[in-house]
Coordinates of C-alpha atoms in Angstrom, one line a residue:
M167 CA -49.9 -13.2 -47.8
K168 CA -48.0 -15.0 -50.5
I169 CA -49.3 -18.4 -51.6
E170 CA -46.2 -20.2 -50.3
Q171 CA -46.7 -18.6 -46.9
Q172 CA -50.3 -19.5 -46.7
I173 CA -49.5 -23.2 -47.5
M174 CA -46.6 -23.4 -45.1
A175 CA -48.7 -22.0 -42.3
A176 CA -51.5 -24.4 -43.2
A177 CA -49.1 -27.4 -43.4
Q178 CA -47.8 -26.6 -39.9
A179 CA -51.4 -26.5 -38.7
A180 CA -52.1 -29.8 -40.4
V181 CA -49.3 -31.6 -38.7
K182 CA -50.4 -30.2 -35.3
A183 CA -54.0 -31.2 -35.9
L184 CA -53.4 -34.6 -37.4
Y185 CA -50.4 -35.8 -35.4
G186 CA -50.2 -33.5 -32.4
Q187 CA -46.7 -32.2 -33.3
E188 CA -45.3 -28.7 -33.5
V189 CA -43.1 -28.2 -36.5
L190 CA -40.7 -25.4 -37.3
E191 CA -41.2 -23.5 -40.6
K192 CA -37.9 -24.7 -41.9
M193 CA -39.2 -28.3 -41.8
V194 CA -41.9 -27.3 -44.3
Q195 CA -40.2 -27.8 -47.7
L196 CA -42.1 -26.3 -50.7
Q197 CA -40.8 -26.5 -54.3
K198 CA -42.1 -25.9 -57.8
T199 CA -44.0 -29.0 -59.0
R200 CA -42.1 -30.9 -61.7
S201 CA -43.6 -30.4 -65.2
E202 CA -44.6 -34.0 -65.6
F203 CA -47.0 -33.9 -62.6
E204 CA -50.2 -32.0 -62.1
G205 CA -49.9 -29.1 -59.7
S206 CA -48.0 -25.8 -59.1
L207 CA -46.3 -26.4 -55.7
T208 CA -45.1 -29.6 -54.1
L209 CA -44.8 -30.2 -50.4
V210 CA -42.2 -32.7 -49.3
V211 CA -43.8 -35.1 -47.0
F212 CA -40.9 -37.1 -45.7
P213 CA -40.1 -34.9 -42.7
F214 CA -43.5 -35.8 -41.2
V215 CA -43.6 -39.5 -41.8
K216 CA -42.1 -40.5 -38.5
M217 CA -44.6 -38.2 -36.7
A218 CA -47.5 -39.7 -38.6
R219 CA -46.2 -43.3 -38.2
K220 CA -47.6 -44.0 -41.6
S221 CA -46.3 -44.5 -45.1
P222 CA -45.2 -41.4 -47.1
E223 CA -48.2 -41.9 -49.4
Q224 CA -50.8 -42.1 -46.6
T225 CA -49.2 -39.1 -44.8
G226 CA -49.3 -37.1 -48.0
Q227 CA -53.0 -38.0 -48.5
E228 CA -53.9 -36.9 -45.0
I229 CA -52.0 -33.6 -45.1
G230 CA -53.3 -33.0 -48.7
Q231 CA -56.9 -33.5 -47.6
Y232 CA -56.4 -31.2 -44.6
L233 CA -55.0 -28.5 -46.9
A234 CA -57.9 -28.9 -49.4
D235 CA -60.4 -28.5 -46.6
N236 CA -58.7 -25.7 -44.7
C237 CA -56.5 -23.7 -47.0
D238 CA -58.3 -21.4 -49.5
A239 CA -55.2 -21.4 -51.7
V240 CA -55.3 -25.2 -52.4
S241 CA -58.0 -26.4 -54.8
K242 CA -56.9 -30.1 -55.2
F243 CA -53.9 -32.4 -54.7
N244 CA -52.3 -35.6 -55.7
V245 CA -49.6 -37.7 -54.0
V246 CA -46.6 -39.2 -55.7
K247 CA -44.7 -41.3 -53.2
G248 CA -43.5 -38.8 -50.6
F249 CA -44.4 -35.7 -52.6
L250 CA -47.7 -33.9 -52.2
N251 CA -48.5 -32.0 -55.4
L252 CA -50.8 -29.0 -54.8
S253 CA -53.0 -27.3 -57.4
I254 CA -53.6 -23.7 -56.5
A255 CA -57.1 -22.1 -56.6
D256 CA -57.5 -19.6 -59.4
S257 CA -58.7 -17.0 -56.8
A258 CA -55.4 -17.3 -55.0
W259 CA -53.5 -16.6 -58.3
V260 CA -55.7 -13.6 -59.0
Q261 CA -55.1 -12.2 -55.5
L262 CA -51.3 -12.8 -55.9
L263 CA -51.5 -10.9 -59.2
A264 CA -53.2 -8.0 -57.5
D265 CA -50.5 -8.0 -54.8
I266 CA -47.8 -7.9 -57.5
D267 CA -49.7 -5.1 -59.4
A268 CA -49.9 -3.0 -56.2
D269 CA -46.2 -2.9 -55.6
E270 CA -44.0 -0.9 -58.0
H271 CA -40.9 -2.8 -56.8
Y272 CA -42.5 -6.1 -56.1
G273 CA -39.9 -8.7 -55.0
E274 CA -37.3 -6.1 -53.9
K275 CA -36.5 -5.0 -50.4
R276 CA -35.3 -1.5 -51.1
L277 CA -34.8 0.8 -48.1
G278 CA -37.8 3.0 -47.7
G279 CA -40.0 0.6 -49.7
E280 CA -42.9 -1.3 -48.3
N281 CA -41.0 -4.6 -48.3
A282 CA -37.9 -3.1 -46.5
E283 CA -36.9 -5.3 -43.6
Q284 CA -34.8 -2.6 -41.8
S285 CA -34.7 1.1 -41.6
D286 CA -32.0 3.1 -43.4
G287 CA -29.9 3.4 -40.3
E288 CA -30.1 -0.2 -39.3
A289 CA -29.4 -1.7 -42.8
P290 CA -25.9 -3.2 -43.4
L291 CA -23.5 -0.9 -45.2
V292 CA -21.8 -2.7 -48.1
M293 CA -18.9 -1.1 -49.9
I294 CA -18.2 -2.4 -53.4
E295 CA -14.9 -1.6 -55.2
Y296 CA -14.8 -1.9 -59.0
S297 CA -13.1 -0.5 -62.1
S298 CA -9.5 0.1 -60.7
P299 CA -8.0 1.6 -63.8
N300 CA -4.4 2.7 -64.4
T301 CA -3.9 6.3 -65.5
N302 CA -1.5 5.3 -68.3
K303 CA -4.1 3.8 -70.7
P304 CA -7.8 3.9 -71.6
L305 CA -10.3 1.3 -70.3
H306 CA -10.5 -1.9 -72.2
L307 CA -12.8 -4.9 -72.6
G308 CA -11.6 -6.4 -69.3
H309 CA -12.5 -3.2 -67.5
V310 CA -16.0 -3.4 -69.2
R311 CA -16.7 -6.7 -67.6
N312 CA -15.4 -5.4 -64.3
N313 CA -17.5 -2.2 -64.3
L314 CA -20.7 -4.0 -65.4
L315 CA -20.3 -6.6 -62.7
G316 CA -19.5 -4.0 -60.0
W317 CA -22.4 -1.8 -61.0
S318 CA -24.9 -4.6 -61.2
L319 CA -23.8 -6.1 -57.9
A320 CA -24.4 -2.7 -56.3
Q321 CA -28.0 -2.6 -57.6
I322 CA -28.6 -6.2 -56.5
M323 CA -27.3 -5.5 -53.0
E324 CA -29.5 -2.4 -52.8
A325 CA -32.5 -4.4 -53.9
N326 CA -31.8 -6.8 -51.0
G327 CA -32.1 -4.0 -48.5
N328 CA -28.5 -3.0 -48.0
R329 CA -27.0 0.5 -48.0
V330 CA -24.3 0.5 -50.7
V331 CA -21.3 2.7 -51.3
K332 CA -19.7 2.3 -54.8
T333 CA -16.0 3.0 -54.8
N334 CA -13.1 3.0 -57.3
I335 CA -9.4 2.9 -56.6
V336 CA -7.3 4.5 -59.3
N337 CA -3.7 3.4 -59.8
D338 CA -2.3 6.8 -60.5
R339 CA 1.3 6.4 -59.4
G340 CA 4.3 4.2 -60.2
I341 CA 6.8 3.5 -63.0
H342 CA 4.1 2.9 -65.6
I343 CA 2.7 6.5 -65.1
C344 CA 6.2 7.9 -65.5
K345 CA 6.7 6.1 -68.7
S346 CA 3.8 7.9 -70.3
M347 CA 5.0 11.2 -68.8
L348 CA 8.5 10.8 -70.1
A349 CA 7.4 9.8 -73.6
W350 CA 5.1 12.9 -73.7
L351 CA 8.1 15.2 -72.7
K352 CA 10.3 13.6 -75.4
W353 CA 8.0 13.3 -78.3
G354 CA 4.7 15.1 -77.5
N355 CA 5.6 18.6 -78.7
G356 CA 3.0 20.0 -76.2
E357 CA 0.2 17.9 -77.6
T358 CA -3.1 18.1 -75.7
P359 CA -6.5 16.4 -76.0
E360 CA -7.8 19.7 -77.5
S361 CA -5.0 20.1 -80.0
S362 CA -5.1 16.4 -81.1
G363 CA -8.9 15.9 -80.9
K364 CA -8.3 12.7 -78.9
K365 CA -9.8 11.7 -75.6
G366 CA -7.3 12.3 -72.8
D367 CA -7.0 8.6 -71.8
H368 CA -6.4 7.6 -75.4
L369 CA -3.8 10.3 -75.8
I370 CA -1.8 9.2 -72.8
G371 CA -2.2 5.6 -73.8
D372 CA -0.6 6.4 -77.1
Y373 CA 2.5 7.8 -75.3
Y374 CA 2.7 4.7 -73.1
V375 CA 2.8 2.7 -76.3
A376 CA 5.4 5.1 -77.7
F377 CA 7.6 4.6 -74.7
D378 CA 7.4 0.9 -75.1
K379 CA 8.3 1.0 -78.8
H380 CA 11.4 3.2 -78.2
Y381 CA 12.4 1.2 -75.1
R382 CA 12.3 -2.1 -77.1
E383 CA 14.5 -0.5 -79.7
E384 CA 17.1 0.5 -77.1
V385 CA 17.0 -2.9 -75.5
K386 CA 17.5 -4.6 -78.9
A387 CA 20.5 -2.4 -79.7
L388 CA 22.1 -2.8 -76.3
T389 CA 21.5 -6.5 -76.3
A390 CA 23.4 -6.8 -79.6
Q391 CA 26.2 -4.7 -78.2
Y392 CA 26.5 -6.8 -75.0
V393 CA 26.4 -10.1 -77.0
A394 CA 29.2 -8.7 -79.2
S395 CA 31.3 -8.1 -76.1
G396 CA 30.9 -11.7 -75.0
L397 CA 27.8 -11.9 -72.9
A398 CA 25.3 -14.8 -73.3
A399 CA 22.1 -13.7 -75.1
E400 CA 19.9 -14.1 -72.1
Q401 CA 22.2 -12.3 -69.8
A402 CA 22.8 -9.6 -72.4
E403 CA 19.0 -9.0 -72.8
E404 CA 18.5 -8.8 -69.0
K405 CA 21.3 -6.3 -68.6
A406 CA 20.0 -4.3 -71.6
K407 CA 16.5 -4.0 -70.0
Q408 CA 18.1 -2.5 -66.9
E409 CA 20.7 -0.3 -68.6
A410 CA 18.5 1.2 -71.3
P411 CA 18.6 5.0 -71.0
L412 CA 14.8 5.3 -71.2
I413 CA 14.0 3.1 -68.3
K414 CA 16.7 4.8 -66.2
E415 CA 15.2 8.1 -67.0
A416 CA 11.7 6.8 -66.0
H417 CA 13.1 5.6 -62.7
E418 CA 14.7 8.9 -62.0
M419 CA 11.4 10.6 -62.7
L420 CA 9.7 8.2 -60.3
V421 CA 12.2 9.1 -57.6
K422 CA 11.6 12.8 -58.2
W423 CA 7.8 12.2 -58.0
E424 CA 8.2 10.5 -54.6
Q425 CA 10.4 13.3 -53.4
G426 CA 7.7 15.8 -54.4
D427 CA 9.5 17.5 -57.2
T428 CA 7.3 20.5 -58.3
E429 CA 7.8 20.2 -62.0
V430 CA 7.3 16.4 -62.1
R431 CA 4.2 16.7 -59.9
A432 CA 2.7 19.5 -62.0
L433 CA 3.2 17.4 -65.2
W434 CA 1.7 14.4 -63.4
E435 CA -1.4 16.3 -62.3
K436 CA -1.9 17.8 -65.8
M437 CA -1.7 14.5 -67.6
N438 CA -3.8 12.7 -65.1
S439 CA -6.5 15.3 -65.4
W440 CA -6.7 14.5 -69.1
V441 CA -7.1 10.9 -68.3
Y442 CA -9.8 11.4 -65.7
A443 CA -11.8 13.5 -68.2
G444 CA -11.5 10.6 -70.6
F445 CA -12.5 8.0 -68.0
D446 CA -15.5 10.1 -67.0
E447 CA -16.8 10.1 -70.6
T448 CA -16.4 6.3 -70.8
Y449 CA -18.1 5.7 -67.5
Q450 CA -21.0 7.9 -68.6
K451 CA -21.5 6.0 -71.8
M452 CA -21.2 2.7 -69.9
G453 CA -23.8 3.9 -67.4
V454 CA -21.7 3.5 -64.2
K455 CA -20.6 5.9 -61.5
F456 CA -19.1 5.9 -58.1
D457 CA -19.9 7.4 -54.7
K458 CA -16.2 7.8 -53.8
I459 CA -13.0 7.6 -55.7
Y460 CA -9.7 6.8 -54.0
Y461 CA -6.2 7.3 -55.4
E462 CA -3.2 5.2 -54.7
S463 CA -1.1 8.3 -54.5
Q464 CA -3.1 9.2 -51.4
T465 CA -3.3 5.7 -49.9
Y466 CA 0.2 4.1 -50.2
L467 CA 1.7 6.2 -47.4
K468 CA -1.2 5.4 -45.1
G469 CA -0.5 1.7 -45.9
K470 CA 3.1 2.0 -44.9
A471 CA 2.1 3.7 -41.7
K472 CA -0.4 0.9 -40.9
V473 CA 2.3 -1.7 -41.6
E474 CA 4.7 0.1 -39.3
E475 CA 2.0 0.1 -36.6
G476 CA 1.5 -3.7 -37.1
L477 CA 5.3 -4.1 -36.9
Q478 CA 5.4 -2.4 -33.5
K479 CA 2.6 -4.7 -32.3
G480 CA 4.6 -7.8 -33.3
L481 CA 2.2 -8.7 -36.2
F482 CA 4.9 -8.4 -38.8
E483 CA 8.7 -8.8 -38.9
R484 CA 11.6 -6.8 -40.3
H485 CA 14.4 -8.7 -42.1
E486 CA 18.1 -7.7 -42.0
D487 CA 17.9 -5.8 -45.3
G488 CA 15.1 -3.6 -43.8
S489 CA 12.2 -5.2 -45.7
V490 CA 9.0 -5.9 -43.7
W491 CA 7.2 -9.3 -44.1
A492 CA 4.1 -11.0 -42.8
D493 CA 4.6 -14.7 -41.8
L494 CA 1.5 -16.6 -43.0
T495 CA 2.9 -20.1 -42.7
N496 CA 0.5 -20.9 -39.8
E497 CA -2.3 -20.1 -42.3
G498 CA -1.0 -22.6 -44.7
L499 CA 0.5 -19.9 -46.9
D500 CA 4.0 -18.4 -47.3
Q501 CA 5.7 -15.2 -46.2
K502 CA 4.4 -12.0 -47.8
L503 CA 6.5 -8.9 -48.6
L504 CA 4.8 -5.7 -47.3
I505 CA 7.6 -3.1 -47.6
R506 CA 10.7 -3.5 -49.8
S507 CA 14.2 -3.1 -48.4
D508 CA 14.4 0.4 -50.1
G509 CA 11.3 1.5 -48.1
T510 CA 8.9 1.5 -51.1
S511 CA 5.5 -0.1 -50.8
V512 CA 3.9 -3.0 -52.8
Y513 CA 0.3 -3.4 -53.9
M514 CA -0.6 -5.2 -50.7
T515 CA 0.6 -2.2 -48.6
Q516 CA -1.5 0.2 -50.8
D517 CA -4.6 -2.0 -50.3
I518 CA -4.1 -1.9 -46.5
G519 CA -3.8 1.9 -46.7
T520 CA -6.9 2.2 -48.9
A521 CA -8.8 -0.1 -46.4
E522 CA -7.7 2.3 -43.6
M523 CA -9.0 5.3 -45.4
R524 CA -12.3 3.7 -46.2
F525 CA -12.8 2.5 -42.7
Q526 CA -12.3 6.1 -41.5
D527 CA -14.7 7.4 -44.1
Y528 CA -17.5 4.8 -43.6
P529 CA -18.7 2.3 -41.0
I530 CA -18.4 -0.6 -43.4
D531 CA -20.1 -3.9 -42.5
K532 CA -19.0 -5.8 -45.6
M533 CA -16.4 -5.1 -48.2
I534 CA -16.6 -6.5 -51.7
Y535 CA -13.7 -6.3 -54.2
V536 CA -14.6 -6.9 -57.9
V537 CA -11.2 -8.0 -59.2
G538 CA -10.2 -10.7 -61.8
N539 CA -9.5 -14.2 -60.7
E540 CA -5.7 -13.8 -61.3
Q541 CA -5.7 -11.9 -57.9
N542 CA -7.3 -14.8 -55.9
Y543 CA -4.2 -15.3 -53.8
H544 CA -3.7 -11.6 -53.2
F545 CA -7.2 -11.2 -51.6
Q546 CA -6.8 -14.4 -49.6
V547 CA -3.7 -12.8 -48.1
L548 CA -5.3 -9.3 -47.8
S549 CA -8.2 -10.8 -45.8
I550 CA -5.8 -12.4 -43.2
L551 CA -3.8 -9.2 -42.9
L552 CA -6.8 -6.9 -42.5
D553 CA -8.2 -9.3 -39.9
R554 CA -4.9 -9.2 -38.0
L555 CA -4.9 -5.4 -38.1
G556 CA -8.3 -5.3 -36.5
F557 CA -10.7 -4.5 -39.4
K558 CA -14.0 -6.1 -38.3
W559 CA -14.9 -7.0 -41.9
G560 CA -11.4 -8.3 -42.8
K561 CA -12.0 -11.9 -42.3
E562 CA -15.3 -11.8 -44.2
L563 CA -14.2 -9.6 -47.1
V564 CA -15.6 -10.8 -50.4
H565 CA -13.3 -11.1 -53.4
F566 CA -15.9 -11.2 -56.2
S567 CA -13.6 -13.0 -58.5
Y568 CA -14.4 -13.1 -62.2
G569 CA -12.9 -14.8 -65.3
M570 CA -11.3 -13.2 -68.4
V571 CA -13.0 -12.1 -71.5
E572 CA -11.7 -13.6 -74.7
L573 CA -12.5 -12.8 -78.4
P574 CA -13.4 -15.1 -81.3
N575 CA -11.4 -12.9 -83.7
G576 CA -9.3 -9.8 -83.8
K577 CA -11.5 -7.4 -85.7
M578 CA -12.2 -5.2 -82.6
K579 CA -8.5 -4.6 -81.9
S580 CA -7.9 -1.2 -80.4
R581 CA -5.5 1.5 -81.8
E582 CA -2.9 0.0 -79.5
G583 CA -3.1 -3.3 -81.4
T584 CA -3.2 -5.3 -78.2
V585 CA -6.5 -5.0 -76.4
V586 CA -10.1 -4.1 -77.2
D587 CA -10.7 -0.5 -76.3
A588 CA -13.9 0.1 -74.3
D589 CA -14.9 3.2 -76.2
D590 CA -14.4 1.5 -79.6
L591 CA -16.4 -1.6 -78.4
M592 CA -19.3 0.5 -77.1
Q593 CA -19.4 2.5 -80.4
L594 CA -19.3 -0.7 -82.4
M595 CA -22.2 -2.1 -80.4
V596 CA -24.4 1.0 -80.9
D597 CA -23.5 1.1 -84.7
D598 CA -24.4 -2.6 -85.0
A599 CA -27.7 -2.1 -83.2
Y600 CA -28.5 0.7 -85.6
K601 CA -27.7 -1.3 -88.6
T602 CA -29.5 -4.5 -87.5
S603 CA -32.6 -2.5 -86.5
M604 CA -32.7 -0.8 -89.8
E605 CA -32.4 -4.1 -91.7
L606 CA -35.2 -5.6 -89.6
G607 CA -37.5 -2.6 -90.2
K608 CA -37.8 -1.7 -86.5
F609 CA -37.2 2.0 -87.1
A610 CA -40.3 2.7 -89.1
D611 CA -42.1 6.0 -88.3
M612 CA -39.2 7.3 -86.1
T613 CA -37.1 10.4 -86.3
E614 CA -33.4 10.1 -86.7
D615 CA -32.9 11.2 -83.1
E616 CA -35.2 8.5 -81.9
R617 CA -33.4 5.9 -84.0
R618 CA -30.0 6.9 -82.5
E619 CA -31.3 6.8 -79.0
I620 CA -32.9 3.4 -79.4
A621 CA -29.7 2.1 -81.1
R622 CA -27.8 3.4 -78.0
V623 CA -30.1 1.6 -75.6
V624 CA -30.2 -1.6 -77.6
G625 CA -26.5 -1.7 -78.4
M626 CA -25.5 -1.1 -74.8
G627 CA -28.2 -3.5 -73.6
A628 CA -26.8 -6.2 -75.9
L629 CA -23.3 -5.6 -74.6
K630 CA -24.2 -5.6 -70.9
Y631 CA -26.6 -8.6 -71.1
F632 CA -24.2 -10.7 -73.1
I633 CA -21.5 -10.2 -70.5
L634 CA -23.7 -10.4 -67.4
K635 CA -25.7 -13.5 -68.3
V636 CA -22.5 -15.6 -68.0
D637 CA -21.5 -16.9 -64.6
A638 CA -18.9 -14.3 -63.5
R639 CA -16.4 -17.0 -62.3
K640 CA -16.1 -18.4 -65.8
N641 CA -13.9 -17.1 -68.7
M642 CA -16.2 -16.0 -71.5
L643 CA -16.0 -15.5 -75.3
F644 CA -17.4 -12.2 -76.3
N645 CA -19.1 -12.2 -79.7
S646 CA -20.7 -8.9 -80.8
E647 CA -22.7 -10.4 -83.6
E648 CA -24.4 -13.0 -81.3
S649 CA -25.2 -10.4 -78.7
I650 CA -27.3 -8.3 -81.1
D651 CA -30.0 -10.8 -81.9
F652 CA -33.7 -10.1 -81.4
N653 CA -34.3 -13.8 -80.7
G654 CA -32.7 -16.1 -78.1
N655 CA -31.0 -15.3 -74.8
T656 CA -30.0 -11.7 -75.5
G657 CA -30.6 -8.2 -74.3
P658 CA -32.5 -7.1 -77.4
F659 CA -34.9 -10.0 -77.2
I660 CA -35.9 -8.9 -73.7
Q661 CA -35.9 -5.3 -74.6
Y662 CA -38.1 -5.9 -77.6
T663 CA -40.6 -7.9 -75.5
H664 CA -40.8 -5.0 -73.1
A665 CA -41.4 -2.6 -75.9
R666 CA -44.1 -4.9 -77.4
I667 CA -45.9 -5.0 -74.1
R668 CA -45.8 -1.2 -73.7
S669 CA -47.3 -0.9 -77.2
I670 CA -50.1 -3.2 -76.2
L671 CA -50.8 -1.2 -73.1
R672 CA -50.8 2.1 -75.0
K673 CA -53.4 0.7 -77.3
A674 CA -55.5 -0.5 -74.4
Q675 CA -55.3 2.9 -72.7
D676 CA -57.7 2.2 -69.8
I677 CA -56.8 -0.9 -67.8
Q678 CA -59.2 -2.2 -65.2
S679 CA -57.2 -3.1 -62.0
N680 CA -60.1 -4.5 -60.0
L681 CA -59.8 -8.1 -61.0
S682 CA -62.6 -10.7 -60.5
T683 CA -61.5 -13.6 -58.2
Q684 CA -64.2 -15.7 -59.8
I685 CA -62.4 -15.9 -63.1
T686 CA -61.0 -19.1 -64.5
L687 CA -57.4 -19.1 -65.5
N688 CA -55.7 -21.1 -68.2
E689 CA -52.4 -22.9 -67.8
K690 CA -50.3 -20.1 -69.4
E691 CA -51.8 -17.4 -67.2
V692 CA -51.1 -19.4 -64.1
E693 CA -47.5 -20.0 -65.4
L694 CA -46.9 -16.3 -65.9
I695 CA -48.2 -15.3 -62.5
Q696 CA -46.2 -18.0 -60.8
K697 CA -43.1 -16.9 -62.8
M698 CA -43.6 -13.3 -61.8
S699 CA -44.0 -14.3 -58.1
E700 CA -40.5 -15.9 -58.3
Y701 CA -38.8 -12.6 -58.9
G702 CA -38.2 -11.9 -55.2
A703 CA -36.5 -15.3 -54.8
A704 CA -34.3 -14.6 -57.8
V705 CA -33.2 -11.2 -56.4
E706 CA -32.5 -12.7 -52.9
Q707 CA -30.5 -15.6 -54.4
A708 CA -28.5 -13.2 -56.6
G709 CA -27.6 -11.2 -53.5
K710 CA -26.5 -14.3 -51.6
D711 CA -24.5 -15.7 -54.5
Y712 CA -23.2 -12.3 -55.8
S713 CA -24.6 -13.3 -59.1
P714 CA -25.9 -10.9 -61.8
S715 CA -26.2 -13.9 -64.1
G716 CA -29.1 -15.1 -61.9
I717 CA -31.1 -12.0 -62.6
A718 CA -30.3 -12.1 -66.4
N719 CA -31.4 -15.7 -66.6
Y720 CA -34.6 -14.9 -64.6
C721 CA -35.5 -12.1 -67.0
Y722 CA -34.9 -14.4 -70.0
E723 CA -37.1 -17.1 -68.5
L724 CA -39.9 -14.6 -67.8
T725 CA -39.6 -13.2 -71.3
K726 CA -39.9 -16.7 -72.8
V727 CA -43.0 -17.6 -70.8
F728 CA -44.7 -14.3 -71.8
N729 CA -43.9 -14.8 -75.5
Q730 CA -45.3 -18.3 -75.4
F731 CA -48.5 -16.9 -73.8
Y732 CA -48.7 -14.1 -76.3
H733 CA -48.3 -16.6 -79.2
D734 CA -51.2 -18.7 -77.9
Y735 CA -53.7 -16.1 -76.6
S736 CA -54.9 -12.7 -77.7
I737 CA -54.9 -9.8 -75.3
L738 CA -56.5 -6.8 -77.0
N739 CA -58.9 -9.0 -79.1
E740 CA -60.1 -11.1 -76.1
P741 CA -63.9 -10.8 -76.2
N742 CA -64.5 -11.5 -72.5
E743 CA -63.9 -8.2 -70.7
E744 CA -62.8 -9.8 -67.4
K745 CA -60.3 -12.0 -69.2
K746 CA -59.0 -9.0 -71.2
A747 CA -58.5 -7.0 -68.0
L748 CA -56.7 -9.9 -66.4
R749 CA -54.3 -10.3 -69.3
L750 CA -53.6 -6.6 -69.5
V751 CA -52.7 -6.6 -65.8
I752 CA -50.5 -9.6 -66.4
A753 CA -48.8 -7.9 -69.3
R754 CA -48.3 -4.6 -67.3
N755 CA -46.6 -6.5 -64.5
V756 CA -44.4 -8.6 -66.8
A757 CA -43.2 -5.3 -68.3
K758 CA -42.7 -3.8 -64.8
I759 CA -40.6 -6.8 -63.6
L760 CA -38.6 -6.9 -66.8
K761 CA -37.8 -3.2 -66.4
N762 CA -36.9 -3.6 -62.7
G763 CA -34.9 -6.8 -63.3
M764 CA -32.9 -5.3 -66.3
A765 CA -32.3 -2.2 -64.2
L766 CA -30.4 -4.4 -61.7
L767 CA -28.1 -5.3 -64.6
G768 CA -27.7 -1.6 -65.5
I769 CA -29.8 -2.1 -68.7
E770 CA -32.4 0.3 -70.0
V771 CA -35.6 -1.0 -71.7
P772 CA -37.2 1.2 -74.4
E773 CA -40.9 2.1 -74.5
R774 CA -40.9 1.3 -78.3
M775 CA -38.6 -0.3 -80.8

């Protein structure tokens, strides 16, 4: 039994014995003792004062004495006003360490594990959607934050005993796709990823940029022509944007696509296949994957059908021009367009169609959308519409809203000149990790292959940790130089500590796991065991808050506490064998929890650095 559980049970027994009152567990409030007071855990006495009919100080003294006499975990106590500070017996800390050591996934409630609260079939099924790329350009820095948050959230939900399905919705249709296709037909000369040596997503992105360049030139020329004929500059530019031959051709191609034109569809499938191959390579480098990928080309018609169904049930209304709307004024919102007057769908329609497909595929209990905060209103509306349409999870859908990633300078501009390319960024991080590790002499006695692998692990760890340690709701400034630092709140600092511990354990070879409960612990040893015991609470809170940053910050705090301990006390050179065994078990479990915690962030930790 955990120390907290022992004390809570003993506190309930104390109130019953001393004051004849039954108290619920939720009335027993335990918290970590503040650093300026003696003790490890503090019991809040105020809820019991009325029952005792005594002052908070006297009530605390009586309960404290009962616990000291009747609870093996409590060695002594002190009372500060209405707070009962409890010192924990060394034997209880040693037993807790043994419990931590015995459980490979201590603090997690994974299905099939010894701490699982439900069987596989009973556990809630959580679907998490993330990534959501367009097939007209490669993934960029914004997608990196999205993917890392989505993947980490999936790991955290699994660690909290949920079944998880990771999904992606690919925006593979629309005018933006046709722009790339048209540009390739006009200026591509049959270029392929193989002939160009480019990743498919980069190649298609280049043609999207080429379309935009030629389109701007056409708009500029037409605007000048219309101004010369007497139109105002603003009107002339607006007319030019609509009348430019390129945009008209792109719209004609879109119409052909919607009509199922065989040539257009064949080209669309070929170019999209290039993009998907490129995406797969990027996802693999990033360390993320999906259980199911949906495509908007397959969901938008289902969305239109679902809206028509809602129309027949009186949930929506059709206007005179043929468009379909949802009236949300009774929800404090406005009216929302669902189908345009020309019969084409909007993003909301597609999301309804995707929800329909997913609900048919999986018995979802909770749906989490990982999408930027510029879409807050969209998901507020989607939740209401899905609830109206009868999706049981509609009302409680979670929009995991996150802020934008900004840059301190423009040195990482992509080949498009507008955004930071995900592939370029990841390569930069790995290269920087290699360079920094070489400069710090961390690659001694390693082969070149080992150096490259560690540079990959450290570079990607630096990138992921730097992004995930920030509260997802906030905008963030990404600085690659700050992220690769072997000191401070960074991924490499935690990775290096793990590698250092593994080195100690290799040198120790045989570690005695049968610990003596008679051993005396110092303050740092107690602090480390207590910090490790808090991992489960950190995992649970991260699941409740949908907060990878909570795990990142816990890992950093544990790393700091271990390094302070390691600075003050020797492990391998400790002359007392019982003490040495204790410290080795502490070190082994710090490494284990760091490895498990960082895995929840999608971060690998090396065995050596």
